[in-house]
CSV table of C-alpha atoms in Angstrom, one decimal:
chain,number,residue,atom,x,y,z
G,1,UNK,CA,93.0,108.1,186.3
G,2,UNK,CA,94.8,111.6,185.9
G,3,UNK,CA,98.1,110.3,186.1
G,4,UNK,CA,99.4,108.3,183.2
G,5,UNK,CA,102.6,107.6,183.9
G,6,UNK,CA,101.1,105.4,187.6
G,7,UNK,CA,99.5,103.2,184.4
G,8,UNK,CA,101.5,100.5,184.1
G,9,UNK,CA,102.7,99.8,187.4
G,10,UNK,CA,98.9,99.4,188.7
G,11,UNK,CA,98.5,96.7,185.8
G,12,UNK,CA,101.2,94.9,186.5
G,13,UNK,CA,100.0,95.4,190.8
G,14,UNK,CA,97.0,94.0,189.5
G,15,UNK,CA,98.7,91.6,187.4
G,16,UNK,CA,100.8,89.9,189.9
G,17,UNK,CA,100.3,87.0,192.7
G,18,UNK,CA,103.1,87.7,194.9
G,19,UNK,CA,101.3,91.6,194.5
G,20,UNK,CA,97.9,92.3,194.6
G,21,UNK,CA,96.5,91.5,197.3
G,22,UNK,CA,98.3,93.6,199.1
G,23,UNK,CA,97.6,96.1,196.3
G,24,UNK,CA,93.9,96.2,196.4
G,25,UNK,CA,94.4,96.2,200.4
G,26,UNK,CA,96.2,100.2,200.1
G,27,UNK,CA,94.1,101.0,197.5
G,28,UNK,CA,90.5,100.3,200.3
G,29,UNK,CA,92.7,101.8,202.9
G,30,UNK,CA,92.7,104.6,200.9
G,31,UNK,CA,89.4,105.0,200.3
G,32,UNK,CA,88.1,105.0,203.5
G,33,UNK,CA,90.4,108.2,204.3
G,34,UNK,CA,89.1,109.7,201.1
G,35,UNK,CA,85.5,109.2,202.8
G,36,UNK,CA,85.9,110.5,206.3
G,37,UNK,CA,88.0,113.4,204.3
G,38,UNK,CA,85.3,113.4,202.5
G,39,UNK,CA,82.7,113.7,206.0
G,40,UNK,CA,84.6,115.9,207.8
G,41,UNK,CA,84.3,118.5,205.4
G,42,UNK,CA,82.6,121.5,206.4
G,43,UNK,CA,79.0,122.0,205.1
G,44,UNK,CA,78.5,125.5,203.0
G,45,UNK,CA,75.9,127.8,204.7
G,46,UNK,CA,73.1,128.9,202.5
G,47,UNK,CA,70.5,131.3,203.1
G,48,UNK,CA,66.6,131.2,201.9
G,49,UNK,CA,66.1,131.8,199.0
G,50,UNK,CA,64.6,135.0,199.4
G,51,UNK,CA,67.2,136.0,200.8
G,52,UNK,CA,69.6,135.5,198.4
G,53,UNK,CA,66.8,137.3,195.1
G,54,UNK,CA,67.3,139.8,197.7
G,55,UNK,CA,70.9,140.0,197.7
G,56,UNK,CA,70.9,139.6,193.4
G,57,UNK,CA,73.1,141.4,191.9
G,58,UNK,CA,72.3,145.4,191.7
G,59,UNK,CA,72.9,147.0,188.1
G,60,UNK,CA,71.8,150.2,187.5
G,61,UNK,CA,68.6,149.6,184.5
G,62,UNK,CA,67.3,153.5,184.3
G,63,UNK,CA,70.1,153.8,182.0
G,64,UNK,CA,71.1,151.6,180.4
G,65,UNK,CA,70.4,150.8,176.6
G,66,UNK,CA,70.8,147.2,175.3
G,67,UNK,CA,72.0,147.3,172.2
G,68,UNK,CA,69.6,146.1,169.7
G,69,UNK,CA,70.8,143.1,167.0
G,70,UNK,CA,71.5,143.4,163.8
G,71,UNK,CA,68.4,140.5,163.0
G,72,UNK,CA,65.8,138.8,165.5
G,73,UNK,CA,65.1,135.1,165.1
G,74,UNK,CA,67.5,132.5,163.8
G,75,UNK,CA,70.4,132.7,160.9
G,76,UNK,CA,71.9,129.3,159.8
G,77,UNK,CA,75.2,128.5,158.4
G,78,UNK,CA,76.1,125.8,156.3
G,79,UNK,CA,79.5,123.6,156.3
G,80,UNK,CA,81.3,126.8,157.6
G,81,UNK,CA,84.5,127.1,156.6
G,82,UNK,CA,86.2,124.8,158.1
G,83,UNK,CA,89.7,126.9,157.9
G,84,UNK,CA,88.2,130.0,159.6
G,85,UNK,CA,87.7,127.9,162.8
G,86,UNK,CA,91.2,127.6,163.2
G,87,UNK,CA,92.6,130.6,164.3
G,88,UNK,CA,90.8,130.3,166.8
G,89,UNK,CA,91.0,127.4,168.8
G,90,UNK,CA,91.8,126.5,172.5
G,91,UNK,CA,94.7,124.2,172.9
G,92,UNK,CA,95.2,123.1,175.9
G,93,UNK,CA,91.4,120.8,175.9
G,94,UNK,CA,93.2,119.0,173.3
G,95,UNK,CA,96.3,117.9,175.5
G,96,UNK,CA,95.1,117.0,178.4
G,97,UNK,CA,92.5,114.6,176.1
G,98,UNK,CA,95.9,112.6,176.1
G,99,UNK,CA,96.6,112.9,180.3
G,100,UNK,CA,99.3,115.8,179.8
G,101,UNK,CA,98.5,118.4,181.4
G,102,UNK,CA,100.2,121.6,181.2
G,103,UNK,CA,99.3,125.1,180.0
G,104,UNK,CA,99.4,125.9,176.2
G,105,UNK,CA,102.1,126.5,175.0
G,106,UNK,CA,104.9,125.7,177.6
G,107,UNK,CA,103.3,122.4,177.6
G,108,UNK,CA,105.7,122.2,174.5
G,109,UNK,CA,108.8,122.2,176.6
G,110,UNK,CA,108.1,120.8,179.6
G,111,UNK,CA,110.6,118.8,181.7
G,112,UNK,CA,109.1,116.0,181.5
G,113,UNK,CA,106.3,115.2,179.4
G,114,UNK,CA,106.8,118.4,176.4
G,115,UNK,CA,108.7,115.6,174.4
G,116,UNK,CA,105.1,114.1,174.0
G,117,UNK,CA,103.8,117.2,173.4
G,118,UNK,CA,105.3,117.7,171.0
G,119,UNK,CA,105.0,114.2,169.6
G,120,UNK,CA,101.1,114.4,169.8
G,121,UNK,CA,100.8,118.0,169.3
G,122,UNK,CA,103.0,117.0,165.3
G,123,UNK,CA,100.6,114.5,164.7
G,124,UNK,CA,97.6,116.9,165.1
G,125,UNK,CA,99.0,119.8,162.8
G,126,UNK,CA,99.0,117.5,160.1
G,127,UNK,CA,95.4,115.4,160.5
G,128,UNK,CA,94.3,118.4,161.0
G,129,UNK,CA,96.2,119.9,157.4
G,130,UNK,CA,94.5,116.8,155.9
G,131,UNK,CA,90.7,116.8,156.6
G,132,UNK,CA,90.5,121.0,156.9
G,133,UNK,CA,91.9,121.1,152.5
G,134,UNK,CA,90.1,117.4,152.4
G,135,UNK,CA,87.3,118.3,154.0
G,136,UNK,CA,86.6,115.1,155.8
G,137,UNK,CA,84.7,117.0,158.7
G,138,UNK,CA,81.4,119.5,158.0
G,139,UNK,CA,80.8,122.7,160.4
G,140,UNK,CA,77.5,123.6,160.8
G,141,UNK,CA,75.2,125.7,163.5
G,142,UNK,CA,72.9,128.1,164.3
G,143,UNK,CA,72.5,131.9,166.3
G,144,UNK,CA,69.7,133.6,167.0
G,145,UNK,CA,68.3,136.8,169.4
G,146,UNK,CA,64.9,137.3,170.2
G,147,UNK,CA,63.2,140.1,172.2
G,148,UNK,CA,63.4,138.9,176.7
G,149,UNK,CA,62.9,140.3,179.6
G,150,UNK,CA,63.5,139.4,182.8
G,151,UNK,CA,61.0,137.4,184.9
G,152,UNK,CA,61.5,137.2,188.6
G,153,UNK,CA,64.8,134.8,188.6
G,154,UNK,CA,63.4,133.6,184.8
G,155,UNK,CA,63.5,135.0,180.8
G,156,UNK,CA,60.8,135.6,179.0
G,157,UNK,CA,61.4,135.1,175.0
G,158,UNK,CA,59.2,136.8,173.1
G,159,UNK,CA,57.8,135.9,169.5
G,160,UNK,CA,58.3,139.8,168.2
G,161,UNK,CA,59.8,143.0,169.1
G,162,UNK,CA,56.4,144.4,170.2
G,163,UNK,CA,56.6,142.3,173.4
G,164,UNK,CA,52.7,140.7,173.5
G,165,UNK,CA,53.3,137.0,172.6
G,166,UNK,CA,56.1,134.6,175.1
G,167,UNK,CA,57.3,132.3,172.9
G,168,UNK,CA,59.6,130.1,175.4
G,169,UNK,CA,60.8,130.7,179.2
G,170,UNK,CA,64.5,129.8,180.6
G,171,UNK,CA,64.0,129.1,183.9
G,172,UNK,CA,67.7,129.9,186.2
G,173,UNK,CA,68.9,128.9,189.5
G,174,UNK,CA,70.6,131.7,191.5
G,175,UNK,CA,73.8,131.2,194.0
G,176,UNK,CA,72.3,130.2,197.2
G,177,UNK,CA,75.5,129.9,199.6
G,178,UNK,CA,76.3,133.1,202.3
G,179,UNK,CA,78.4,135.1,200.5
G,180,UNK,CA,80.8,137.9,203.1
G,181,UNK,CA,78.9,141.6,202.4
G,182,UNK,CA,79.1,143.7,198.4
G,183,UNK,CA,78.8,140.0,197.3
G,184,UNK,CA,75.4,139.2,195.9
G,185,UNK,CA,74.7,136.2,194.8
G,186,UNK,CA,74.2,135.2,191.3
G,187,UNK,CA,71.5,134.7,188.8
G,188,UNK,CA,71.7,134.5,184.7
G,189,UNK,CA,68.0,136.3,184.7
G,190,UNK,CA,70.1,138.6,186.4
G,191,UNK,CA,72.1,140.1,183.0
G,192,UNK,CA,68.9,140.1,181.6
G,193,UNK,CA,66.1,143.8,182.1
G,194,UNK,CA,63.0,143.3,184.5
G,195,UNK,CA,60.6,143.3,182.4
G,196,UNK,CA,58.6,145.9,184.9
G,197,UNK,CA,61.2,148.2,184.1
G,198,UNK,CA,60.4,149.1,179.8
G,199,UNK,CA,63.2,148.2,179.0
G,200,UNK,CA,63.6,146.4,176.0
G,201,UNK,CA,66.6,143.6,175.9
G,202,UNK,CA,67.8,141.1,174.4
G,203,UNK,CA,69.6,137.8,174.2
G,204,UNK,CA,71.1,135.4,172.0
G,205,UNK,CA,71.7,132.0,172.1
G,206,UNK,CA,73.7,129.9,169.2
G,207,UNK,CA,74.5,126.2,168.4
G,208,UNK,CA,77.1,124.4,166.6
G,209,UNK,CA,78.7,121.3,165.3
G,210,UNK,CA,81.8,120.5,164.0
G,211,UNK,CA,81.4,116.3,164.1
G,212,UNK,CA,79.4,115.3,160.9
G,213,UNK,CA,81.5,113.2,159.1
G,214,UNK,CA,83.9,112.5,162.1
G,215,UNK,CA,81.8,109.1,163.2
G,216,UNK,CA,82.7,106.9,160.2
G,217,UNK,CA,86.5,108.4,159.9
G,218,UNK,CA,86.4,107.2,163.4
G,219,UNK,CA,85.3,104.2,163.0
G,220,UNK,CA,86.4,103.7,160.0
G,221,UNK,CA,91.0,103.6,162.4
G,222,UNK,CA,89.6,102.1,165.1
G,223,UNK,CA,88.4,98.9,162.5
G,224,UNK,CA,92.4,99.1,161.6
G,225,UNK,CA,93.2,98.5,164.7
G,226,UNK,CA,94.6,102.7,165.3
G,227,UNK,CA,93.0,103.0,168.0
G,228,UNK,CA,95.4,106.3,168.1
G,229,UNK,CA,94.2,108.3,165.2
G,230,UNK,CA,90.9,107.4,165.8
G,231,UNK,CA,91.5,109.5,169.2
G,232,UNK,CA,93.1,112.5,167.4
G,233,UNK,CA,90.4,112.5,165.0
G,234,UNK,CA,87.5,112.5,167.9
G,235,UNK,CA,89.5,114.8,169.5
G,236,UNK,CA,90.4,117.6,166.5
G,237,UNK,CA,86.6,117.0,165.9
G,238,UNK,CA,85.9,118.5,170.0
G,239,UNK,CA,88.9,121.4,168.9
G,240,UNK,CA,87.1,122.7,166.1
G,241,UNK,CA,83.1,122.9,167.6
G,242,UNK,CA,84.4,124.3,170.4
G,243,UNK,CA,87.1,127.1,168.0
G,244,UNK,CA,83.4,127.6,166.0
G,245,UNK,CA,81.8,127.8,169.2
G,246,UNK,CA,84.5,130.7,170.0
G,247,UNK,CA,84.4,132.2,166.4
G,248,UNK,CA,80.4,132.8,166.3
G,249,UNK,CA,80.1,134.9,169.9
G,250,UNK,CA,83.4,137.2,167.5
G,251,UNK,CA,81.3,138.2,165.5
G,252,UNK,CA,78.6,138.1,167.2
G,253,UNK,CA,79.5,140.8,169.6
G,254,UNK,CA,81.2,142.5,166.0
G,255,UNK,CA,78.2,142.0,163.4
G,256,UNK,CA,75.4,140.1,164.3
G,257,UNK,CA,75.2,141.9,167.4
G,258,UNK,CA,77.4,144.1,166.8
G,259,UNK,CA,77.6,145.8,170.6
G,260,UNK,CA,81.9,145.5,170.1
G,261,UNK,CA,82.3,146.8,167.3
G,262,UNK,CA,85.8,148.2,167.4
G,263,UNK,CA,87.1,144.5,169.6
G,264,UNK,CA,90.5,144.2,169.0
G,265,UNK,CA,91.4,140.8,171.0
G,266,UNK,CA,94.0,138.6,170.8
G,267,UNK,CA,92.6,134.1,170.5
G,268,UNK,CA,93.8,134.1,173.7
G,269,UNK,CA,92.0,137.0,175.2
G,270,UNK,CA,89.4,135.9,173.5
G,271,UNK,CA,90.5,132.3,175.3
G,272,UNK,CA,90.6,133.6,178.7
G,273,UNK,CA,87.1,135.5,178.2
G,274,UNK,CA,87.9,139.7,178.1
G,275,UNK,CA,85.4,139.6,176.2
G,276,UNK,CA,82.3,142.0,177.2
G,277,UNK,CA,79.4,139.8,177.2
G,278,UNK,CA,79.4,135.9,177.9
G,279,UNK,CA,78.3,132.7,176.4
G,280,UNK,CA,76.9,130.4,179.8
G,281,UNK,CA,76.3,126.4,178.3
G,282,UNK,CA,73.0,124.2,180.0
G,283,UNK,CA,74.8,122.3,182.0
G,284,UNK,CA,77.9,124.2,183.1
G,285,UNK,CA,78.2,126.2,186.4
G,286,UNK,CA,76.2,128.7,185.7
G,287,UNK,CA,73.3,127.5,184.0
G,288,UNK,CA,73.7,123.3,185.1
G,289,UNK,CA,70.6,122.2,184.6
G,290,UNK,CA,71.1,120.3,181.0
G,291,UNK,CA,67.0,120.3,180.5
G,292,UNK,CA,66.8,124.8,179.2
G,293,UNK,CA,69.1,123.1,176.4
G,294,UNK,CA,65.4,121.1,175.0
G,295,UNK,CA,64.5,125.6,175.4
G,296,UNK,CA,66.8,126.8,173.5
G,297,UNK,CA,67.3,124.0,170.5
G,298,UNK,CA,63.7,124.6,169.9
G,299,UNK,CA,63.9,128.2,169.3
G,300,UNK,CA,67.3,127.9,167.4
G,301,UNK,CA,65.0,124.5,165.4
G,302,UNK,CA,68.8,123.4,166.0
G,303,UNK,CA,68.3,120.2,164.8
G,304,UNK,CA,66.5,121.0,161.9
G,305,UNK,CA,69.1,123.6,160.6
G,306,UNK,CA,72.7,122.7,162.2
G,307,UNK,CA,72.0,118.6,162.4
G,308,UNK,CA,73.0,118.4,166.0
G,309,UNK,CA,70.0,116.0,168.3
G,310,UNK,CA,69.6,115.7,171.2
G,311,UNK,CA,69.5,112.0,173.3
G,312,UNK,CA,66.9,111.0,176.5
G,313,UNK,CA,69.9,113.1,178.5
G,314,UNK,CA,70.3,116.4,176.6
G,315,UNK,CA,73.8,115.6,175.7
G,316,UNK,CA,74.1,116.7,172.1
G,317,UNK,CA,75.1,113.9,168.8
G,318,UNK,CA,77.1,114.8,167.0
G,319,UNK,CA,79.8,115.2,170.7
G,320,UNK,CA,81.5,117.4,168.2
G,321,UNK,CA,79.3,120.6,169.4
G,322,UNK,CA,78.8,123.4,171.4
G,323,UNK,CA,75.6,125.8,172.7
G,324,UNK,CA,74.5,128.2,174.9
G,325,UNK,CA,73.5,131.7,175.8
G,326,UNK,CA,74.4,135.4,174.8
G,327,UNK,CA,74.6,137.9,177.1
G,328,UNK,CA,75.9,141.4,176.3
G,329,UNK,CA,75.5,143.2,179.3
G,330,UNK,CA,78.7,145.1,180.6
G,331,UNK,CA,78.1,143.4,184.3
G,332,UNK,CA,77.2,140.0,182.7
G,333,UNK,CA,80.3,137.5,184.5
G,334,UNK,CA,80.2,134.0,184.6
G,335,UNK,CA,79.9,132.2,188.0
G,336,UNK,CA,79.2,128.5,189.5
G,337,UNK,CA,75.1,127.8,191.3
G,338,UNK,CA,76.6,125.5,193.3
G,339,UNK,CA,74.9,123.6,195.7
G,340,UNK,CA,70.6,124.8,196.6
G,341,UNK,CA,68.3,124.5,199.0
G,342,UNK,CA,64.7,122.6,198.8
G,343,UNK,CA,62.5,126.6,199.3
G,344,UNK,CA,64.7,127.0,195.7
G,345,UNK,CA,64.0,123.5,193.9
G,346,UNK,CA,60.1,123.4,194.6
G,347,UNK,CA,60.3,126.9,193.6
G,348,UNK,CA,62.5,125.3,190.3
G,349,UNK,CA,59.9,122.6,190.2
G,350,UNK,CA,56.6,125.2,189.7
G,351,UNK,CA,58.3,127.3,187.2
G,352,UNK,CA,59.3,124.6,185.8
G,353,UNK,CA,56.1,122.5,185.6
G,354,UNK,CA,57.5,119.8,187.6
G,355,UNK,CA,56.9,117.7,190.4
G,356,UNK,CA,59.2,117.5,192.9
G,357,UNK,CA,60.9,114.1,192.1
G,358,UNK,CA,61.8,115.2,188.4
G,359,UNK,CA,63.0,117.9,190.1
G,360,UNK,CA,64.7,116.3,192.2
G,361,UNK,CA,66.3,114.1,189.4
G,362,UNK,CA,67.7,116.7,187.1
G,363,UNK,CA,69.2,119.0,190.2
G,364,UNK,CA,70.4,116.2,192.3
G,365,UNK,CA,74.0,117.5,191.5
G,366,UNK,CA,73.0,121.3,193.4
G,367,UNK,CA,71.0,119.9,195.9
């Protein structure tokens, strides 16, 4: 339920012998209307995969010199100082955990939810100060950079800068919706130099967590019937994990990859993604297929180095964890793949070495 204020009325209706039947009838009628509206939506017009590829982003690689990272391979960050992550916290999603919606810090003065927002925020600051001082949580991470080149809609990752041995391959999806003139059909692979150009490009990746120690605290709070603080510790661990991802990307741009050494962005600028380059994550709109996370974790050796494991459905554990790619090209931008057609399904299955049924299962949201 998007609005928690409706919960009391809903429960009252369901618990009332006089109101329950009419309330359920009303809900059923509402959902009939929702289904009809959904069925009547105009479908997205798709183009062929060949046409989409012909309309790829046009990048001039001839005069482009890719930045070279300060190291090739991985770097492990163990027991990272939590206090260094605090300036990078994006607080807006924290309030959404409590079904409080609004832009931070304006939400604190909101006429409707401001009082509740201030209370939960003040409690968060008290717990945050204590968990940092007493080291309730442990932040671990790993970051890596590798020689890479684009081959079709995939990206080859090489063992070293001779580029003679392919270690892994990332497979990406391309937008197939019909575009207005001048708008490309985007694919993440477009932001890495094609192998045929001879341009020696690179790609980065990372996995971070601030969740070690969180579950034990949450269980202890729940056992003491303190659900409020059980939710609070999880919410703060999530914010710290996201802050770790933001902080590490900042270090990558300025130091590890170093292509933006003089960057001087505020925290709000970084949250607004005003930096050069992008850090898309498997499972998100630009890279919606989750199994690519497995390839990334293998390259990073993330389970051993950062203590982050993947479930059978490729969710991360601890849950307060973030992983993704780094692209440095100044034309790289975030986008949503959206719906794809059967020709791309077949092509993707071939590239991944899957049968069609497996591809349909993993790509179901995009078909």
